[in-house]
XYZ file of C-alpha atoms in Angstrom:
728
model
C 70.119 54.603 72.655
C 66.723 55.180 71.031
C 65.319 51.981 72.572
C 66.619 53.052 75.986
C 64.869 56.419 75.690
C 61.625 54.748 74.636
C 61.795 52.355 77.585
C 62.316 55.260 79.986
C 59.417 57.183 78.420
C 57.002 54.235 78.605
C 57.790 53.411 82.247
C 57.751 56.923 83.707
C 54.308 58.189 82.644
C 51.453 59.111 84.977
C 49.056 57.111 82.818
C 45.950 57.783 84.924
C 46.202 61.517 84.170
C 46.424 61.147 80.369
C 43.579 60.975 77.843
C 42.925 57.887 75.702
C 44.333 59.567 72.587
C 47.515 60.704 74.363
C 48.047 57.153 75.627
C 47.472 55.618 72.185
C 50.007 58.046 70.667
C 52.630 57.361 73.344
C 52.220 53.586 73.012
C 51.997 53.736 69.192
C 48.867 51.626 69.455
C 45.243 51.848 68.282
C 41.976 51.879 70.239
C 40.429 49.595 67.587
C 43.182 47.321 66.244
C 45.816 47.308 69.012
C 49.527 46.858 68.269
C 51.001 45.503 65.042
C 53.104 42.336 65.178
C 56.425 44.018 64.302
C 56.142 46.396 67.253
C 55.141 43.484 69.533
C 58.348 41.599 68.703
C 60.482 44.708 69.272
C 58.929 45.379 72.665
C 59.153 41.752 73.753
C 62.922 41.969 73.188
C 63.053 45.384 74.886
C 60.885 44.751 77.961
C 61.143 40.974 78.244
C 58.357 38.554 79.202
C 55.484 39.730 81.408
C 56.704 37.885 84.502
C 58.379 38.739 87.770
C 62.088 38.148 88.245
C 63.984 38.273 91.510
C 67.654 38.691 92.277
C 69.886 35.643 91.798
C 69.679 33.421 94.833
C 72.747 32.308 96.788
C 73.794 28.689 96.160
C 72.405 26.229 98.717
C 75.863 25.213 99.982
C 76.711 28.841 100.770
C 73.363 29.333 102.573
C 74.165 26.315 104.743
C 77.696 27.491 105.579
C 76.423 30.966 106.496
C 74.348 29.363 109.260
C 77.650 28.858 111.153
C 78.574 32.555 110.877
C 77.369 33.419 114.399
C 79.613 34.169 117.401
C 78.120 31.530 119.706
C 78.236 28.849 116.988
C 81.860 29.746 116.163
C 82.773 29.448 119.851
C 81.137 26.011 119.953
C 83.008 24.887 116.836
C 86.269 25.958 118.473
C 85.218 24.178 121.656
C 84.594 21.000 119.657
C 88.005 21.346 118.033
C 89.628 21.777 121.454
C 87.848 18.662 122.747
C 89.035 16.758 119.673
C 92.586 18.020 120.266
C 92.368 16.640 123.786
C 91.005 13.392 122.262
C 87.681 13.796 124.088
C 85.800 12.590 121.010
C 82.413 12.029 122.681
C 82.295 15.604 123.924
C 83.542 16.890 120.567
C 80.811 15.128 118.567
C 78.083 16.220 120.991
C 79.144 19.860 120.592
C 79.455 19.578 116.805
C 76.093 17.782 116.645
C 74.377 20.674 118.422
C 75.842 23.201 115.970
C 74.938 21.117 112.898
C 71.331 20.579 114.038
C 70.899 24.306 114.635
C 72.404 25.070 111.222
C 70.020 22.625 109.492
C 66.985 24.195 111.205
C 68.053 27.712 110.194
C 68.830 26.603 106.631
C 65.400 24.987 106.167
C 63.605 28.086 107.507
C 65.483 30.403 105.138
C 64.988 28.121 102.134
C 61.239 27.942 102.808
C 60.902 31.731 103.126
C 62.329 32.274 99.638
C 59.065 31.074 98.106
C 57.694 34.642 98.303
C 58.913 35.708 94.847
C 57.742 32.435 93.285
C 54.297 32.939 94.854
C 54.186 36.478 93.447
C 54.932 35.122 89.989
C 51.954 32.768 90.275
C 49.776 35.723 91.280
C 50.112 37.391 87.876
C 50.564 34.469 85.454
C 47.323 33.838 83.565
C 45.846 33.971 80.080
C 44.739 37.169 78.375
C 42.305 38.106 75.615
C 43.585 40.933 73.413
C 43.409 42.562 70.000
C 46.528 42.621 67.779
C 46.598 43.614 64.128
C 42.828 44.042 64.419
C 42.320 40.376 65.341
C 41.013 39.026 68.662
C 43.481 36.559 70.230
C 43.918 34.522 73.437
C 47.540 34.245 74.606
C 49.610 33.627 77.730
C 49.930 36.731 79.881
C 53.740 36.349 79.715
C 53.598 37.424 76.038
C 51.960 40.812 76.731
C 53.909 44.000 75.986
C 53.215 47.713 76.652
C 50.689 48.970 74.102
C 48.675 45.732 73.800
C 44.897 46.248 73.770
C 43.470 43.828 76.391
C 39.807 42.824 76.827
C 38.472 42.127 80.339
C 35.346 40.159 81.254
C 33.735 39.070 84.517
C 35.850 36.353 86.169
C 39.125 37.357 84.458
C 42.335 37.993 86.360
C 43.941 41.258 85.253
C 47.126 40.135 83.414
C 49.153 43.385 83.541
C 48.732 47.025 84.556
C 46.114 48.551 82.236
C 44.871 52.062 81.493
C 41.158 51.524 80.848
C 39.739 53.235 77.760
C 36.279 51.631 77.451
C 34.323 50.455 80.497
C 30.906 48.836 80.960
C 29.705 48.178 84.536
C 33.241 47.182 85.549
C 34.057 46.197 89.138
C 37.461 44.809 90.157
C 38.495 43.203 93.437
C 41.858 44.850 94.206
C 41.950 43.918 97.903
C 45.210 41.994 97.507
C 46.985 45.099 96.185
C 45.242 48.079 97.800
C 43.506 46.627 100.872
C 40.119 47.982 99.700
C 37.523 45.680 101.300
C 34.903 45.830 98.491
C 35.216 45.611 94.679
C 36.152 48.935 93.078
C 33.901 50.496 90.429
C 35.929 51.567 87.403
C 35.514 54.062 84.579
C 37.747 55.576 81.905
C 37.674 59.227 83.047
C 40.993 61.067 83.483
C 42.009 61.649 87.126
C 44.513 64.025 88.743
C 48.213 63.208 88.722
C 48.354 63.187 92.554
C 45.508 60.643 92.902
C 46.392 57.816 95.308
C 46.835 54.316 93.909
C 43.609 52.960 95.455
C 41.571 55.813 93.911
C 42.822 55.593 90.312
C 39.485 54.387 88.983
C 40.650 54.371 85.354
C 43.401 51.818 86.049
C 43.337 48.012 86.403
C 46.331 46.426 88.127
C 47.963 43.033 87.590
C 46.549 40.362 89.892
C 43.132 42.045 90.342
C 39.982 39.986 89.767
C 37.109 41.235 87.588
C 33.929 40.582 89.603
C 31.471 42.269 87.247
C 31.265 43.918 83.824
C 33.558 44.300 80.820
C 36.289 46.673 79.696
C 39.195 47.165 77.341
C 42.448 48.906 78.123
C 46.027 49.465 77.015
C 48.852 47.602 78.742
C 51.056 50.297 80.281
C 53.363 48.111 82.415
C 54.473 44.470 82.450
C 56.609 42.248 84.690
C 58.653 44.061 87.316
C 57.324 47.444 86.126
C 53.755 46.653 87.296
C 52.599 47.736 90.751
C 52.725 44.077 91.849
C 56.205 43.845 90.322
C 57.360 46.866 92.324
C 56.160 45.092 95.469
C 58.161 42.004 94.494
C 61.243 44.213 94.180
C 60.572 45.647 97.653
C 60.437 42.092 99.040
C 63.548 41.116 97.103
C 65.514 44.112 98.396
C 64.666 43.468 102.055
C 67.509 41.997 104.009
C 66.482 39.306 106.458
C 66.475 41.298 109.691
C 67.789 39.596 112.783
C 65.162 39.079 115.457
C 65.534 40.599 118.934
C 66.367 37.116 120.254
C 69.117 36.686 117.651
C 70.474 40.166 118.387
C 70.554 39.417 122.125
C 72.329 36.108 121.513
C 74.903 37.742 119.233
C 75.568 40.465 121.789
C 75.782 37.936 124.611
C 78.080 35.680 122.534
C 80.520 38.505 121.832
C 80.613 39.586 125.474
C 80.975 35.979 126.653
C 83.698 35.293 124.070
C 85.705 38.317 125.237
C 85.244 37.254 128.875
C 86.285 33.640 128.185
C 89.298 34.620 126.080
C 90.321 37.154 128.731
C 90.108 34.511 131.463
C 92.001 32.085 129.199
C 94.789 34.606 128.688
C 94.916 35.283 132.441
C 95.091 31.531 133.096
C 97.972 31.102 130.642
C 99.910 33.952 132.272
C 99.334 32.826 135.864
C 99.906 29.125 135.112
C 103.102 29.783 133.153
C 104.431 31.964 135.981
C 103.701 29.315 138.629
C 104.966 26.316 136.627
C 108.087 28.120 135.468
C 108.945 29.181 139.017
C 108.472 25.593 140.203
C 110.316 23.773 137.400
C 112.390 26.308 135.543
C 111.446 24.554 132.205
C 109.992 26.999 129.631
C 108.585 24.422 127.152
C 106.974 22.269 129.844
C 105.529 25.352 131.577
C 103.963 26.589 128.301
C 102.386 23.173 127.592
C 100.907 22.875 131.088
C 99.677 26.477 131.001
C 97.907 25.858 127.651
C 96.271 22.701 129.041
C 94.898 24.718 131.963
C 93.629 27.474 129.620
C 91.928 24.957 127.299
C 90.231 23.326 130.294
C 88.965 26.740 131.422
C 87.702 27.722 127.940
C 85.848 24.418 127.441
C 84.262 24.629 130.880
C 83.220 28.265 130.318
C 81.466 27.729 126.957
C 77.732 26.921 127.417
C 77.554 24.260 124.694
C 74.123 23.160 125.908
C 72.591 26.633 125.459
C 71.593 26.394 121.746
C 69.967 23.022 122.379
C 68.018 24.387 125.353
C 66.921 27.434 123.350
C 65.799 25.266 120.411
C 63.806 22.920 122.654
C 62.205 25.836 124.549
C 61.181 27.540 121.309
C 59.872 24.260 119.875
C 57.660 23.735 122.929
C 56.363 27.299 122.492
C 55.613 26.567 118.814
C 53.446 23.570 119.780
C 51.566 25.606 122.382
C 50.942 28.420 119.854
C 49.641 25.932 117.274
C 46.924 24.911 119.712
C 45.900 28.596 119.847
C 45.595 29.029 116.053
C 49.092 30.428 115.392
C 51.426 28.409 113.140
C 55.071 29.455 113.571
C 57.305 29.223 110.484
C 60.482 30.597 112.068
C 61.464 29.558 115.594
C 62.907 32.885 116.867
C 59.567 34.558 116.022
C 58.095 32.881 119.115
C 60.195 34.948 121.492
C 60.070 38.038 119.242
C 56.284 38.186 119.385
C 56.448 37.994 123.172
C 58.690 41.070 123.178
C 56.630 43.093 120.660
C 55.934 46.694 121.653
C 53.768 47.665 118.648
C 51.279 45.598 116.647
C 50.367 47.055 113.246
C 47.143 45.351 112.236
C 45.160 45.232 109.025
C 41.471 46.115 109.463
C 39.417 43.980 107.112
C 39.061 40.392 108.301
C 41.528 40.745 111.178
C 39.952 43.358 113.415
C 36.604 43.082 111.619
C 34.390 40.224 110.446
C 35.028 40.895 106.714
C 31.263 40.525 106.311
C 29.240 43.649 105.536
C 26.284 43.983 107.932
C 23.275 46.329 107.847
C 23.097 48.133 111.191
C 20.653 51.001 110.585
C 17.539 51.437 108.444
C 15.711 54.750 107.930
C 12.231 54.260 106.446
C 8.921 56.074 106.775
C 10.431 58.759 109.004
C 11.546 56.131 111.559
C 15.013 54.914 112.541
C 15.440 51.159 113.014
C 18.439 49.276 114.423
C 19.567 45.827 113.266
C 21.391 43.383 115.557
C 23.536 40.415 114.595
C 26.763 40.238 112.615
C 27.946 38.539 109.470
C 25.929 36.547 106.970
C 24.068 34.365 109.480
C 20.371 35.433 109.604
C 20.561 35.781 113.385
C 19.460 39.002 115.036
C 16.439 41.257 114.951
C 15.226 44.639 113.789
C 14.129 46.965 116.580
C 12.779 50.457 117.175
C 13.081 52.256 120.522
C 14.692 49.105 122.006
C 11.638 46.984 121.124
C 11.241 44.369 118.362
C 9.467 45.706 115.285
C 5.925 44.694 114.382
C 6.293 44.532 110.599
C 2.523 44.707 110.066
C 2.593 48.152 111.681
C 5.666 49.230 109.633
C 4.852 48.382 106.007
C 7.418 50.765 104.487
C 10.231 49.147 106.482
C 9.189 45.813 104.980
C 9.003 47.354 101.502
C 12.495 48.873 101.880
C 13.903 45.459 102.878
C 12.029 43.845 99.979
C 13.630 46.320 97.575
C 17.061 45.234 98.851
C 16.219 41.632 97.909
C 14.772 42.480 94.504
C 17.572 44.831 93.333
C 20.178 42.157 93.913
C 22.430 39.955 91.751
C 24.124 38.140 94.648
C 23.248 35.192 96.853
C 24.535 33.545 100.016
C 25.648 29.928 100.166
C 27.453 27.627 102.570
C 31.063 26.648 101.840
C 33.076 24.413 104.172
C 30.687 25.139 107.031
C 30.789 28.936 106.565
C 28.218 31.248 104.997
C 29.761 33.276 102.170
C 28.326 35.777 99.710
C 28.644 34.977 96.023
C 28.773 38.439 94.482
C 28.979 41.890 96.051
C 29.382 41.927 99.883
C 27.096 44.987 99.997
C 24.283 43.037 98.351
C 24.960 40.146 100.730
C 24.281 42.495 103.649
C 20.916 43.484 102.121
C 19.930 39.810 101.768
C 20.715 39.075 105.431
C 18.823 42.178 106.648
C 15.737 41.036 104.730
C 16.144 37.488 106.096
C 15.896 38.918 109.633
C 12.430 40.183 108.714
C 11.392 36.748 107.432
C 11.875 37.587 103.727
C 13.772 35.167 101.469
C 15.031 35.491 97.900
C 13.251 32.358 96.637
C 9.872 33.364 98.076
C 10.122 36.951 96.815
C 11.235 35.811 93.341
C 8.153 33.598 93.131
C 5.808 36.236 94.547
C 7.176 39.161 92.495
C 8.779 37.704 89.348
C 11.485 39.800 87.671
C 10.590 41.062 84.188
C 13.599 43.249 83.323
C 16.716 44.782 84.859
C 18.956 47.796 84.353
C 22.362 46.744 85.773
C 24.431 49.028 87.962
C 26.726 51.442 86.128
C 29.091 53.785 87.935
C 28.056 56.606 85.592
C 24.459 56.464 86.857
C 25.062 55.063 90.382
C 21.921 52.933 90.539
C 20.433 49.526 89.677
C 16.766 49.039 88.725
C 14.514 45.992 88.314
C 10.969 45.631 86.946
C 8.635 43.202 88.745
C 5.149 41.879 88.240
C 3.298 42.752 91.477
C -0.359 42.547 92.605
C -0.525 46.345 92.057
C 0.790 46.029 88.500
C 4.325 46.351 87.020
C 6.596 48.127 89.527
C 10.162 49.411 89.251
C 12.425 49.028 92.303
C 15.622 51.080 92.404
C 18.729 50.788 94.597
C 21.639 53.224 94.436
C 23.565 56.110 95.925
C 21.637 58.746 97.867
C 22.556 61.459 95.353
C 21.375 59.451 92.331
C 17.958 58.674 93.861
C 17.200 62.032 95.489
C 17.410 63.895 92.186
C 14.834 61.463 90.748
C 12.384 61.732 93.693
C 9.965 64.445 94.781
C 7.903 62.296 97.153
C 8.520 59.927 100.057
C 6.483 57.329 101.952
C 5.561 58.038 105.568
C 5.448 55.305 108.238
C 1.992 54.089 107.126
C 2.762 54.047 103.424
C 1.141 57.353 102.537
C 2.918 59.533 99.962
C 4.107 62.945 101.235
C 6.474 65.643 99.851
C 10.178 64.831 100.190
C 12.466 67.028 102.347
C 15.861 66.568 100.661
C 17.767 68.638 103.245
C 16.501 66.509 106.136
C 17.510 63.336 104.295
C 20.993 64.696 103.609
C 21.403 65.407 107.338
C 20.437 61.796 108.145
C 22.931 60.500 105.604
C 25.713 62.705 107.044
C 25.073 61.346 110.544
C 25.189 57.765 109.233
C 28.399 58.454 107.286
C 30.062 59.865 110.413
C 29.405 56.482 112.036
C 31.369 54.832 109.211
C 28.242 53.398 107.589
C 28.034 52.836 103.849
C 24.570 54.167 102.892
C 22.310 52.933 100.078
C 18.981 54.509 99.098
C 15.844 52.758 97.791
C 12.881 53.922 95.702
C 9.998 52.553 93.628
C 7.691 53.560 90.803
C 4.586 52.026 89.259
C 4.401 51.859 85.442
C 1.601 51.176 82.968
C 0.010 47.757 82.842
C 1.510 45.295 80.392
C 5.084 46.662 80.578
C 7.713 43.926 80.205
C 10.863 46.051 79.991
C 12.327 49.325 81.231
C 14.830 51.898 79.978
C 16.797 54.626 81.732
C 14.257 57.382 80.845
C 11.738 55.464 82.986
C 13.993 56.094 86.005
C 14.758 59.767 85.351
C 11.768 61.041 87.329
C 8.705 60.047 89.313
C 10.379 57.728 91.841
C 8.991 57.603 95.377
C 11.714 57.495 98.030
C 11.367 54.477 100.399
C 14.346 54.651 102.740
C 18.015 54.138 103.568
C 20.052 51.143 104.692
C 23.403 51.762 106.385
C 25.976 48.973 106.640
C 29.491 48.404 107.911
C 32.026 45.619 108.308
C 31.673 45.322 112.118
C 34.567 44.703 114.526
C 34.977 41.216 115.986
C 33.882 41.179 119.660
C 36.846 38.980 120.606
C 39.213 41.370 118.772
C 37.925 44.280 120.897
C 38.840 42.333 124.056
C 42.210 41.355 122.557
C 43.082 44.988 121.721
C 42.287 45.979 125.318
C 44.465 43.123 126.636
C 47.380 44.210 124.428
C 47.074 47.820 125.578
C 46.985 46.708 129.223
C 50.156 44.720 128.571
C 51.907 47.860 127.294
C 51.634 47.002 123.585
C 50.492 49.732 121.189
C 47.978 48.677 118.524
C 47.904 50.639 115.259
C 45.594 50.086 112.282
C 47.127 50.189 108.798
C 44.499 49.728 106.099
C 43.688 50.434 102.474
C 40.124 51.420 103.387
C 38.696 54.937 103.746
C 39.974 57.044 106.659
C 36.478 57.790 108.029
C 35.464 54.118 108.111
C 38.788 53.050 109.614
C 38.610 55.731 112.329
C 35.078 54.670 113.297
C 36.146 51.014 113.593
C 39.189 52.058 115.651
C 36.967 54.041 118.015
C 34.579 51.108 118.420
C 37.541 48.915 119.295
C 38.755 51.250 122.016
C 41.947 52.229 120.188
C 41.754 55.916 121.154
C 44.911 57.562 122.356
C 44.622 60.610 124.595
C 40.857 60.370 124.173
C 40.788 60.561 120.361
C 41.503 58.591 117.211
C 44.068 60.404 115.091
C 44.099 59.178 111.485
C 46.454 59.912 108.588
C 45.965 59.017 104.936
C 48.581 57.722 102.516
C 48.578 61.100 100.766
C 49.416 62.875 104.045
C 52.150 60.335 104.843
C 53.681 60.918 101.408
C 53.979 64.639 102.195
C 55.811 64.042 105.511
C 59.581 63.860 105.853
C 61.046 61.127 108.080
C 61.257 63.338 111.166
C 57.656 64.572 110.859
C 56.446 61.017 110.370
C 58.373 59.839 113.428
C 56.846 62.640 115.523
C 53.311 61.708 114.413
C 53.714 57.984 115.048
C 53.421 58.303 118.822
C 49.815 59.544 118.978
C 48.445 58.178 115.679
C 46.463 54.942 115.661
C 44.995 54.816 112.119
C 46.807 54.980 108.777
C 44.310 54.713 105.908
C 44.564 54.513 102.132
C 48.242 53.584 102.376
C 50.295 52.186 99.483
C 52.607 49.139 99.953
C 55.772 51.252 100.096
C 54.117 53.480 102.723
C 53.310 50.451 104.905
C 56.970 49.526 104.619
C 58.014 53.074 105.541
C 55.757 53.053 108.618
C 57.291 49.796 109.869
C 60.824 51.129 109.310
C 59.969 54.394 111.100
C 58.668 52.481 114.135
C 61.798 50.302 114.192
C 63.966 53.418 114.005
C 62.250 54.563 117.216
C 63.422 51.358 118.905
C 60.069 49.570 118.734
C 59.762 45.814 118.198
C 57.119 45.659 115.474
C 54.626 42.892 114.733
C 52.813 43.391 111.420
C 49.686 41.595 110.232
C 48.471 41.315 106.644
C 46.815 39.138 104.048
C 47.427 40.708 100.640
C 50.211 41.122 98.109
C 50.410 44.752 99.240
C 51.303 43.646 102.783
C 54.211 41.357 101.835
C 57.127 43.885 101.952
C 56.040 45.208 105.369
C 55.529 41.645 106.674
C 59.090 40.784 105.721
C 60.527 44.008 107.156
C 58.741 43.732 110.506
C 60.442 42.025 113.444
C 57.675 39.435 113.226
C 55.281 39.184 110.268
C 51.857 37.639 110.860
C 49.810 36.458 107.857
C 46.194 35.366 107.674
C 45.879 31.638 106.942
C 42.300 31.769 105.644
C 42.006 34.954 103.574
C 45.741 35.528 103.072
C 47.468 35.267 99.696
C 50.344 32.814 99.240
C 52.693 35.789 98.919
C 51.748 37.093 102.362
C 52.072 33.638 103.949
C 55.517 33.055 102.440
C 56.718 36.464 103.656
C 55.470 35.980 107.229
C 56.983 34.368 110.320
C 53.652 33.334 111.859
C 50.369 32.338 110.177
C 46.992 32.657 111.925
C 44.680 29.779 111.018
C 41.531 31.667 112.091
C 42.408 35.180 110.755
C 41.535 36.622 114.162
C 43.320 39.395 116.052
C 42.441 37.609 119.298
C 44.845 34.821 118.289
C 47.655 37.404 118.082
C 47.022 38.367 121.702
C 47.104 34.666 122.667
C 50.356 34.201 120.728
C 51.916 37.223 122.480
C 51.009 35.616 125.793
C 52.715 32.355 124.751
C 55.726 34.316 123.474
C 56.172 35.986 126.849
C 55.982 32.584 128.537
C 58.729 31.325 126.195
C 60.872 34.356 127.020
C 60.418 33.718 130.738
C 61.427 30.067 130.292
C 64.515 31.078 128.305
C 65.598 33.477 131.047
C 65.238 30.704 133.640
C 67.227 28.234 131.507
C 70.028 30.716 130.863
C 70.066 31.724 134.535
C 70.757 28.075 135.386
C 73.282 27.242 132.633
C 75.587 30.267 132.829
C 76.386 30.148 136.589
C 77.251 26.442 136.228
C 79.699 27.161 133.392
C 81.097 30.193 135.181
C 81.547 28.115 138.378
C 83.450 25.419 136.479
C 85.762 27.924 134.833
C 86.393 29.740 138.142
C 87.330 26.408 139.748
C 89.961 25.861 137.032
C 91.267 29.427 137.390
C 91.488 29.263 141.207
C 93.223 25.858 141.129
C 95.883 27.371 138.856
């Protein structure tokens, strides 16, 4: 009983809202020496290994037999039995062959889809460095228990859910869980109880990747109790929903079965009456009447229909593959063609997933930057004319600062340019490249002497360089952190003038309203001979150089695809883990307004709505930002409750439950996690929303072909059965 109470207490806490000492007391652990071995063994027995477990799977033989539990298939099995009874063995084996082939296809699809839980297990199994009994150890993550003191370093995968207690420059990529498009800066400060999952900056969640810095934290959840584990339970609890095509077939099969059996009964009655009146023999009349009824039933059953449907869907699958959509489940072809709502992720699907500088404010001038992604294509302009950099020295100096205060670089992988490091710093590199500046040349011209790395507490990064004018400090950081350290600013010709903080704040507000992420830049000369810098050197005396505003821009082809979907009567809604302001700006750029505006709701607002309020708001809303995995699932269910056929896109662990719940789940083949791919019905090889629009087009073609095939088959069968009935 005591163990049960302890388990309940350790799994029900709002850990992000507790202090380090409160957490240590609750976990009976120490901030210096961690857990003792006796307590570790007790908790390993109590909580089990740190791994995900799913519900017990059905045996394979039962899965195969359940493939025959469909009205149309049952009718065909009976038809085969009738043919066998009449000793028409060729017909019997053809009918049975069709049913067995369809059952095998369905069985293989279902068996393949069950890899989702196994893929989730792989997502959190790793090694962990921790402190137990005061000793540093390296163990398998499966051996972790609540209360363990874990150490994190750059490059580590977070092995369990942790409450961070000591943090140094920590950044964690949590995109797979939260949908946040850039690494999250962490600290150990207590946050409010109501804080959304994506904003709990003192927590590290299982499956996240440490991109920078170090930290230590207490394990507060393992296995199925982690946030990733809760998602696995959501996937595990989802029943495999029937597709619209399957539902239509089941409905048709039941109606057709009733019609055929009704006609069979009528045939028996009429035939018995006629034969009995002619012969007066009851037994002979019954036998002849049954023969007539069996002939009618066999002629009325469309045994060729499943084969035609399978072939039609298979042809559609091949056509979709040529348009970058790989179909894992055949009925999804037709389902996508009938979709009425597409719920799309933002990052990488509607956007490039490559941060791009679009505006620069320097020397009192506003400059615009063209081009997208990490390719150095595009130009910097002012008043619609290319910039003469010789006439704009402060612009050049602002771009140079972006190269110097930078720990990232861009390289080519498999024919694509990718940033190694922070995507924000990658955008600064590309912007400088468009002005003819390169990292190698600048590093040689202005060698780095010292660096103060970025820390979330101070919100800036600083580097010391040897320049022709003597040692110079360049600083990059948030607008707030730099403005309080500056009293002067450069004008367009490089002259120093007093800084107007209010005017700068207004510029930043305008940029933020456009969804731009804004970074500020400053510099300061120091005494000759300096080889290192400390934080007091940055506290005052900086000269403000300018601002660079960047965004993950929408794909041009995705904008056209969204318009095509809307013209075809399909609603497009954005469900993202990113900030509401950024998401709304992207939605507006993509033409997703409804009734002339973009209405956005956050996960916090969704959590406060009851089901009816949510359903009422779904009609006019196009953006849902900062949403948790269970909220994505709730949105899909709410749309389905309204009678919508929902297609859902996603690439992360956090998308998997909603992908499985949707009528058709669409995963990203390039950036998508294995969990998302295993949960989906269709995989996009190019991660592009435009391919969804192409797949919808193919799906509608498949639906049209199915209608034509059925329109041919059914009248033939009905004509045959009517001939038998009329002859009787």
